[in-house]
């Protein structure tokens, strides 16, 4: 296919992707006086951010300070380093920690941006300097009407896309963050946002990345970028071949990113000589299993226990979702359990599982029953038979857990010992006895919020080659970049926050390159 050359396909900065981080980079570049083209592979802007809570883990930022939070950069740094360890470079970790608060100052200098605290405890509550209230903020909600014609370009939330829920009139979480970014970008004179534009090739001139080739509406186009290219196109969670090539556990059907997250821009970076890291990693979670066979991101369990094939507990059910997911994957890998595992709960809240957030809304009860995913029985013996677990073991497991609920101490998995364990119970113990028949079981699998392996970068988001040298003109952020958090998930808002930070740093670096192009 011939490659089209068009005078309109010239810019200072080319941003590949349109999630919260990518649009932050585009906004920064445009505000710094650079011309920007944003290419989005799908029909809608927003990426995975559109499905998310939209949180940002930014220690000591202005929104937290306005609310009276007492934290210090040193405490946040101590916590992050303790959790992540030396799996990623210290200078990369410090760049993330040190840039979040100034980024909020930068954005709030524009009246289109407003942020608020959203208490969300750090995910490793026993680590040094963990915050019980969190270092987490969100964009303030926005009325959808403020987007005007841009409303139709914003990717709908999962409830609308997968469960036919009506589009919300008020935008919250990731939707609000994206709305504010789109509104701000619409006021920049040299920002061009394009949809249906898939990047799968970078252009290199004398060792420097000078643009990319994209397929837009069936036509190959060469976009020339004078200052550089930022790849912030999400992960490759929906590319089954890439998942297999890099031994990423799980299935694409259970990933929570948009289907357009195929990793093509990441592959283009690799073809241009970029090094990679963490390619087998993702942001994990338990996932309630639906009649279509998919298992979707789930948290906020108000009761119940998880049991394996042997009718035994294996994890703190109230722990942060990535920690639960990693525990499940470890046991699947060593063969000590298989899928599905089951959430066992009683009838105190009825037949439907006591999980308050499932990303994709739970449908009709009978559909789950008919699919063999939900079971009800008058006795635990009968329930054990229905799910194929040993009755004696299930009896012992439930009896032991009920003892813990009575004493308030989980001697097996320390459920309730960390602040996040109690985040959804108003501080009360999450140990709820299972003693009111009939008894229920719901099938669960493993979900992910996207892969987190990608192009390796320095602390300014500049992509490195396999020899550790900077590839001039090429930058990466978000799930297209090897995650700053390594193999851990330190706190809510870490993925979006990191993508925003490194996209911002990339744009500032390109803005500083005046006269070099």
mmCIF file of C-alpha atoms in Angstrom, residues 99-382:
data_model
loop_
_atom_site.group_PDB
_atom_site.id
_atom_site.type_symbol
_atom_site.label_atom_id
_atom_site.label_comp_id
_atom_site.label_asym_id
_atom_site.label_seq_id
_atom_site.Cartn_x
_atom_site.Cartn_y
_atom_site.Cartn_z
ATOM 1 C CA UNK A 99 6.890 14.972 39.410
ATOM 2 C CA UNK A 100 3.319 14.159 40.439
ATOM 3 C CA UNK A 101 2.735 17.181 42.660
ATOM 4 C CA UNK A 102 4.310 19.713 40.238
ATOM 5 C CA UNK A 103 2.227 18.202 37.445
ATOM 6 C CA UNK A 104 -0.983 18.932 39.361
ATOM 7 C CA UNK A 105 0.232 22.515 39.899
ATOM 8 C CA UNK A 106 0.911 22.755 36.156
ATOM 9 C CA UNK A 107 -2.535 21.465 35.224
ATOM 10 C CA UNK A 108 -4.463 23.460 37.811
ATOM 11 C CA UNK A 109 -2.935 26.657 36.453
ATOM 12 C CA UNK A 110 -5.486 26.033 33.668
ATOM 13 C CA UNK A 111 -9.042 26.489 34.957
ATOM 14 C CA UNK A 112 -10.228 23.496 32.926
ATOM 15 C CA UNK A 113 -8.512 21.222 35.454
ATOM 16 C CA UNK A 114 -9.782 20.617 38.981
ATOM 17 C CA UNK A 115 -8.754 17.764 41.254
ATOM 18 C CA UNK A 116 -9.996 16.385 44.564
ATOM 19 C CA UNK A 117 -8.781 13.867 47.148
ATOM 20 C CA UNK A 118 -10.318 10.416 47.025
ATOM 21 C CA UNK A 119 -9.200 8.456 50.108
ATOM 22 C CA UNK A 120 -7.713 5.153 48.987
ATOM 23 C CA UNK A 121 -5.160 3.479 51.274
ATOM 24 C CA UNK A 122 -1.787 2.411 49.935
ATOM 25 C CA UNK A 123 -1.802 -1.238 48.877
ATOM 26 C CA UNK A 124 0.995 -2.435 51.164
ATOM 27 C CA UNK A 125 -0.199 -1.148 54.498
ATOM 28 C CA UNK A 126 2.572 -2.807 56.493
ATOM 29 C CA UNK A 127 5.394 -1.306 54.431
ATOM 30 C CA UNK A 128 7.411 1.594 55.885
ATOM 31 C CA UNK A 129 5.634 4.967 55.590
ATOM 32 C CA UNK A 130 2.516 3.505 53.983
ATOM 33 C CA UNK A 131 -0.393 5.930 54.069
ATOM 34 C CA UNK A 132 -3.641 4.746 55.643
ATOM 35 C CA UNK A 133 -5.576 7.421 53.742
ATOM 36 C CA UNK A 134 -3.562 7.151 50.563
ATOM 37 C CA UNK A 135 -1.827 9.549 48.182
ATOM 38 C CA UNK A 136 -4.659 9.352 45.723
ATOM 39 C CA UNK A 137 -6.649 12.017 43.902
ATOM 40 C CA UNK A 138 -9.170 12.190 41.057
ATOM 41 C CA UNK A 139 -10.412 14.776 38.610
ATOM 42 C CA UNK A 140 -13.542 16.536 39.819
ATOM 43 C CA UNK A 141 -16.712 15.327 38.075
ATOM 44 C CA UNK A 142 -17.825 17.083 34.895
ATOM 45 C CA UNK A 143 -21.214 17.380 33.227
ATOM 46 C CA UNK A 144 -21.164 15.539 29.920
ATOM 47 C CA UNK A 145 -22.738 18.521 28.165
ATOM 48 C CA UNK A 146 -19.531 20.502 28.718
ATOM 49 C CA UNK A 147 -17.852 18.324 26.111
ATOM 50 C CA UNK A 148 -20.197 19.526 23.370
ATOM 51 C CA UNK A 149 -19.435 17.755 20.093
ATOM 52 C CA UNK A 150 -16.499 15.964 21.744
ATOM 53 C CA UNK A 151 -18.974 13.838 23.720
ATOM 54 C CA UNK A 152 -19.359 11.449 20.813
ATOM 55 C CA UNK A 153 -15.590 10.987 20.542
ATOM 56 C CA UNK A 154 -15.079 9.910 24.172
ATOM 57 C CA UNK A 155 -14.966 6.162 24.755
ATOM 58 C CA UNK A 156 -18.002 5.150 26.851
ATOM 59 C CA UNK A 157 -17.588 3.441 30.232
ATOM 60 C CA UNK A 158 -17.660 -0.346 30.383
ATOM 61 C CA UNK A 159 -21.236 -0.436 31.622
ATOM 62 C CA UNK A 160 -22.320 1.238 28.400
ATOM 63 C CA UNK A 161 -20.003 -0.659 26.059
ATOM 64 C CA UNK A 162 -20.572 -4.149 27.406
ATOM 65 C CA UNK A 163 -23.873 -4.013 29.264
ATOM 66 C CA UNK A 164 -25.925 -1.478 27.276
ATOM 67 C CA UNK A 165 -26.286 0.917 30.176
ATOM 68 C CA UNK A 166 -27.197 4.478 29.104
ATOM 69 C CA UNK A 167 -24.425 7.030 28.734
ATOM 70 C CA UNK A 168 -24.085 8.924 32.016
ATOM 71 C CA UNK A 169 -24.967 12.622 32.157
ATOM 72 C CA UNK A 170 -22.301 13.210 34.773
ATOM 73 C CA UNK A 171 -18.731 12.126 34.130
ATOM 74 C CA UNK A 172 -16.769 10.705 37.059
ATOM 75 C CA UNK A 173 -13.374 9.079 37.516
ATOM 76 C CA UNK A 174 -11.478 8.338 34.320
ATOM 77 C CA UNK A 175 -14.290 9.793 32.250
ATOM 78 C CA UNK A 176 -13.958 13.124 34.076
ATOM 79 C CA UNK A 177 -10.180 13.196 33.674
ATOM 80 C CA UNK A 178 -10.473 12.554 29.947
ATOM 81 C CA UNK A 179 -13.233 15.113 29.553
ATOM 82 C CA UNK A 180 -11.114 17.798 31.184
ATOM 83 C CA UNK A 181 -8.130 16.916 28.998
ATOM 84 C CA UNK A 182 -10.212 16.939 25.806
ATOM 85 C CA UNK A 183 -11.786 20.286 26.694
ATOM 86 C CA UNK A 184 -8.378 21.809 27.452
ATOM 87 C CA UNK A 185 -6.859 20.408 24.256
ATOM 88 C CA UNK A 186 -9.745 21.712 22.167
ATOM 89 C CA UNK A 187 -8.653 25.241 23.138
ATOM 90 C CA UNK A 188 -5.085 24.738 21.971
ATOM 91 C CA UNK A 189 -4.610 26.092 18.432
ATOM 92 C CA UNK A 190 -2.086 23.504 17.274
ATOM 93 C CA UNK A 191 -3.510 20.215 18.606
ATOM 94 C CA UNK A 192 -4.899 17.786 16.030
ATOM 95 C CA UNK A 193 -6.643 14.683 17.412
ATOM 96 C CA UNK A 194 -7.227 11.802 14.987
ATOM 97 C CA UNK A 195 -9.179 8.580 15.395
ATOM 98 C CA UNK A 196 -9.011 5.312 13.426
ATOM 99 C CA UNK A 197 -5.269 5.882 13.028
ATOM 100 C CA UNK A 198 -3.186 2.788 13.772
ATOM 101 C CA UNK A 199 0.577 3.178 14.172
ATOM 102 C CA UNK A 200 2.662 0.107 13.401
ATOM 103 C CA UNK A 201 5.886 1.597 12.054
ATOM 104 C CA UNK A 202 8.343 4.272 13.143
ATOM 105 C CA UNK A 203 10.428 6.357 10.759
ATOM 106 C CA UNK A 204 14.118 6.671 11.582
ATOM 107 C CA UNK A 205 16.431 9.182 9.903
ATOM 108 C CA UNK A 206 20.170 9.108 10.635
ATOM 109 C CA UNK A 207 19.533 7.310 13.928
ATOM 110 C CA UNK A 208 16.756 9.648 15.111
ATOM 111 C CA UNK A 209 13.042 8.835 15.205
ATOM 112 C CA UNK A 210 11.467 11.474 12.984
ATOM 113 C CA UNK A 211 7.913 10.235 12.688
ATOM 114 C CA UNK A 212 5.680 7.253 12.129
ATOM 115 C CA UNK A 213 3.565 5.513 9.550
ATOM 116 C CA UNK A 214 -0.093 5.135 10.481
ATOM 117 C CA UNK A 215 -3.032 3.549 8.739
ATOM 118 C CA UNK A 216 -5.977 5.923 8.936
ATOM 119 C CA UNK A 217 -9.310 4.947 7.441
ATOM 120 C CA UNK A 218 -7.560 2.408 5.242
ATOM 121 C CA UNK A 219 -4.827 4.724 3.973
ATOM 122 C CA UNK A 220 -1.125 4.585 4.924
ATOM 123 C CA UNK A 221 0.172 7.985 5.997
ATOM 124 C CA UNK A 222 3.622 9.214 6.978
ATOM 125 C CA UNK A 223 3.442 11.683 9.874
ATOM 126 C CA UNK A 224 6.630 13.686 10.300
ATOM 127 C CA UNK A 225 7.436 14.753 13.882
ATOM 128 C CA UNK A 226 10.165 17.373 14.227
ATOM 129 C CA UNK A 227 10.715 16.995 17.978
ATOM 130 C CA UNK A 228 9.795 13.396 18.577
ATOM 131 C CA UNK A 229 7.269 10.604 18.969
ATOM 132 C CA UNK A 230 5.628 9.641 22.270
ATOM 133 C CA UNK A 231 4.251 6.103 22.433
ATOM 134 C CA UNK A 232 1.549 6.031 25.115
ATOM 135 C CA UNK A 233 -0.794 3.602 23.409
ATOM 136 C CA UNK A 234 -1.573 1.256 26.283
ATOM 137 C CA UNK A 235 -0.531 -2.338 26.676
ATOM 138 C CA UNK A 236 -0.854 -5.433 24.486
ATOM 139 C CA UNK A 237 -3.355 -7.311 26.625
ATOM 140 C CA UNK A 238 -5.695 -8.012 23.695
ATOM 141 C CA UNK A 239 -2.974 -9.436 21.478
ATOM 142 C CA UNK A 240 -3.081 -13.173 22.145
ATOM 143 C CA UNK A 241 0.091 -13.797 20.147
ATOM 144 C CA UNK A 242 2.077 -11.243 22.141
ATOM 145 C CA UNK A 243 0.683 -12.640 25.387
ATOM 146 C CA UNK A 244 1.868 -16.086 24.343
ATOM 147 C CA UNK A 245 5.243 -14.850 23.118
ATOM 148 C CA UNK A 246 5.941 -13.158 26.455
ATOM 149 C CA UNK A 247 4.254 -15.740 28.713
ATOM 150 C CA UNK A 248 1.633 -13.354 30.077
ATOM 151 C CA UNK A 249 -0.799 -15.471 32.139
ATOM 152 C CA UNK A 250 -4.504 -15.346 31.509
ATOM 153 C CA UNK A 251 -6.601 -14.604 28.456
ATOM 154 C CA UNK A 252 -7.288 -11.543 26.342
ATOM 155 C CA UNK A 253 -11.028 -11.980 26.920
ATOM 156 C CA UNK A 254 -10.470 -11.271 30.616
ATOM 157 C CA UNK A 255 -8.462 -8.074 30.081
ATOM 158 C CA UNK A 256 -10.100 -4.778 30.939
ATOM 159 C CA UNK A 257 -8.371 -2.593 28.354
ATOM 160 C CA UNK A 258 -10.123 -1.703 25.083
ATOM 161 C CA UNK A 259 -9.844 -4.238 22.246
ATOM 162 C CA UNK A 260 -7.584 -1.834 20.337
ATOM 163 C CA UNK A 261 -4.798 -2.441 22.872
ATOM 164 C CA UNK A 262 -2.866 -4.732 20.540
ATOM 165 C CA UNK A 263 0.678 -3.508 21.243
ATOM 166 C CA UNK A 264 1.376 -2.516 17.645
ATOM 167 C CA UNK A 265 3.131 0.727 18.576
ATOM 168 C CA UNK A 266 5.216 -1.174 21.121
ATOM 169 C CA UNK A 267 6.213 -3.624 18.396
ATOM 170 C CA UNK A 268 7.154 -0.667 16.201
ATOM 171 C CA UNK A 269 9.415 0.583 18.988
ATOM 172 C CA UNK A 270 11.036 -2.836 19.298
ATOM 173 C CA UNK A 271 11.596 -2.919 15.538
ATOM 174 C CA UNK A 272 13.343 0.452 15.880
ATOM 175 C CA UNK A 273 15.801 -1.085 18.351
ATOM 176 C CA UNK A 274 14.131 -0.374 21.684
ATOM 177 C CA UNK A 275 14.831 -2.524 24.721
ATOM 178 C CA UNK A 276 11.947 -3.920 26.753
ATOM 179 C CA UNK A 277 11.302 -5.068 30.299
ATOM 180 C CA UNK A 278 8.532 -6.627 32.401
ATOM 181 C CA UNK A 279 6.902 -8.096 29.303
ATOM 182 C CA UNK A 280 5.295 -10.985 31.209
ATOM 183 C CA UNK A 281 3.655 -8.649 33.719
ATOM 184 C CA UNK A 282 0.190 -7.113 34.057
ATOM 185 C CA UNK A 283 -1.970 -5.324 36.624
ATOM 186 C CA UNK A 284 -3.864 -8.302 38.056
ATOM 187 C CA UNK A 285 -7.113 -8.844 39.913
ATOM 188 C CA UNK A 286 -9.654 -11.505 40.801
ATOM 189 C CA UNK A 287 -12.456 -11.559 38.259
ATOM 190 C CA UNK A 288 -16.052 -12.617 38.617
ATOM 191 C CA UNK A 289 -16.903 -15.006 35.784
ATOM 192 C CA UNK A 290 -19.810 -14.122 33.493
ATOM 193 C CA UNK A 291 -21.989 -16.389 31.321
ATOM 194 C CA UNK A 292 -20.022 -15.366 28.217
ATOM 195 C CA UNK A 293 -16.934 -16.962 29.790
ATOM 196 C CA UNK A 294 -15.117 -13.733 30.616
ATOM 197 C CA UNK A 295 -13.871 -12.875 34.103
ATOM 198 C CA UNK A 296 -13.795 -9.167 34.901
ATOM 199 C CA UNK A 297 -11.945 -7.015 37.411
ATOM 200 C CA UNK A 298 -13.614 -7.261 40.822
ATOM 201 C CA UNK A 299 -13.097 -5.607 44.180
ATOM 202 C CA UNK A 300 -15.027 -4.397 47.224
ATOM 203 C CA UNK A 301 -16.006 -7.701 48.794
ATOM 204 C CA UNK A 302 -18.424 -7.110 51.665
ATOM 205 C CA UNK A 303 -18.504 -10.768 52.755
ATOM 206 C CA UNK A 304 -17.477 -14.250 51.699
ATOM 207 C CA UNK A 305 -14.280 -16.260 51.387
ATOM 208 C CA UNK A 306 -12.389 -17.656 48.402
ATOM 209 C CA UNK A 307 -11.795 -21.411 48.345
ATOM 210 C CA UNK A 308 -9.783 -23.578 45.975
ATOM 211 C CA UNK A 309 -10.370 -27.061 44.549
ATOM 212 C CA UNK A 310 -9.771 -28.504 48.014
ATOM 213 C CA UNK A 311 -12.405 -26.347 49.725
ATOM 214 C CA UNK A 312 -9.688 -24.357 51.502
ATOM 215 C CA UNK A 313 -8.941 -20.662 51.762
ATOM 216 C CA UNK A 314 -5.753 -19.449 50.104
ATOM 217 C CA UNK A 315 -5.672 -15.642 50.343
ATOM 218 C CA UNK A 316 -6.756 -12.530 52.205
ATOM 219 C CA UNK A 317 -9.959 -11.769 50.308
ATOM 220 C CA UNK A 318 -9.878 -8.091 51.297
ATOM 221 C CA UNK A 319 -6.327 -7.433 50.129
ATOM 222 C CA UNK A 320 -5.571 -5.147 47.212
ATOM 223 C CA UNK A 321 -6.641 -6.771 43.950
ATOM 224 C CA UNK A 322 -3.182 -7.085 42.378
ATOM 225 C CA UNK A 323 -1.895 -8.861 45.485
ATOM 226 C CA UNK A 324 -4.811 -11.318 45.298
ATOM 227 C CA UNK A 325 -4.271 -11.809 41.583
ATOM 228 C CA UNK A 326 -0.598 -12.592 42.037
ATOM 229 C CA UNK A 327 -1.380 -15.123 44.755
ATOM 230 C CA UNK A 328 -3.842 -16.868 42.458
ATOM 231 C CA UNK A 329 -1.372 -16.920 39.568
ATOM 232 C CA UNK A 330 1.375 -18.358 41.765
ATOM 233 C CA UNK A 331 -0.874 -21.220 42.847
ATOM 234 C CA UNK A 332 -2.046 -21.857 39.302
ATOM 235 C CA UNK A 333 1.572 -21.982 38.189
ATOM 236 C CA UNK A 334 2.596 -24.536 40.821
ATOM 237 C CA UNK A 335 -0.491 -26.649 40.193
ATOM 238 C CA UNK A 336 -1.914 -26.326 43.701
ATOM 239 C CA UNK A 337 -5.228 -25.002 42.404
ATOM 240 C CA UNK A 338 -7.162 -24.597 39.170
ATOM 241 C CA UNK A 339 -9.901 -22.385 37.791
ATOM 242 C CA UNK A 340 -12.502 -21.612 38.729
ATOM 243 C CA UNK A 341 -12.082 -20.881 42.396
ATOM 244 C CA UNK A 342 -15.194 -20.023 44.371
ATOM 245 C CA UNK A 343 -16.504 -17.224 46.525
ATOM 246 C CA UNK A 344 -18.426 -18.867 49.366
ATOM 247 C CA UNK A 345 -21.004 -16.697 51.163
ATOM 248 C CA UNK A 346 -24.250 -16.994 53.048
ATOM 249 C CA UNK A 347 -27.703 -15.554 52.503
ATOM 250 C CA UNK A 348 -27.476 -12.487 54.722
ATOM 251 C CA UNK A 349 -27.511 -10.249 51.599
ATOM 252 C CA UNK A 350 -29.289 -12.647 49.261
ATOM 253 C CA UNK A 351 -28.249 -14.825 46.368
ATOM 254 C CA UNK A 352 -26.124 -12.358 44.427
ATOM 255 C CA UNK A 353 -22.398 -12.320 45.276
ATOM 256 C CA UNK A 354 -21.305 -9.725 47.859
ATOM 257 C CA UNK A 355 -18.950 -7.917 45.478
ATOM 258 C CA UNK A 356 -19.774 -4.295 44.829
ATOM 259 C CA UNK A 357 -17.518 -3.513 41.857
ATOM 260 C CA UNK A 358 -17.175 -5.854 38.899
ATOM 261 C CA UNK A 359 -16.254 -3.382 36.098
ATOM 262 C CA UNK A 360 -18.773 -5.050 33.803
ATOM 263 C CA UNK A 361 -22.171 -5.032 35.537
ATOM 264 C CA UNK A 362 -23.472 -8.386 36.726
ATOM 265 C CA UNK A 363 -26.499 -9.500 34.707
ATOM 266 C CA UNK A 364 -29.547 -11.599 35.520
ATOM 267 C CA UNK A 365 -29.109 -14.106 38.315
ATOM 268 C CA UNK A 366 -30.699 -16.945 36.373
ATOM 269 C CA UNK A 367 -28.183 -16.586 33.543
ATOM 270 C CA UNK A 368 -25.326 -17.253 35.976
ATOM 271 C CA UNK A 369 -27.185 -20.163 37.543
ATOM 272 C CA UNK A 370 -27.938 -21.687 34.142
ATOM 273 C CA UNK A 371 -24.269 -21.351 33.169
ATOM 274 C CA UNK A 372 -23.209 -23.296 36.272
ATOM 275 C CA UNK A 373 -21.416 -20.245 37.691
ATOM 276 C CA UNK A 374 -23.592 -19.638 40.743
ATOM 277 C CA UNK A 375 -24.817 -22.361 43.079
ATOM 278 C CA UNK A 376 -27.153 -22.382 46.073
ATOM 279 C CA UNK A 377 -27.664 -25.124 48.644
ATOM 280 C CA UNK A 378 -29.322 -25.525 52.021
ATOM 281 C CA UNK A 379 -26.195 -27.090 53.512
ATOM 282 C CA UNK A 380 -22.478 -26.754 53.026
ATOM 283 C CA UNK A 381 -22.314 -30.471 52.195
ATOM 284 C CA UNK A 382 -24.684 -29.987 49.302
#
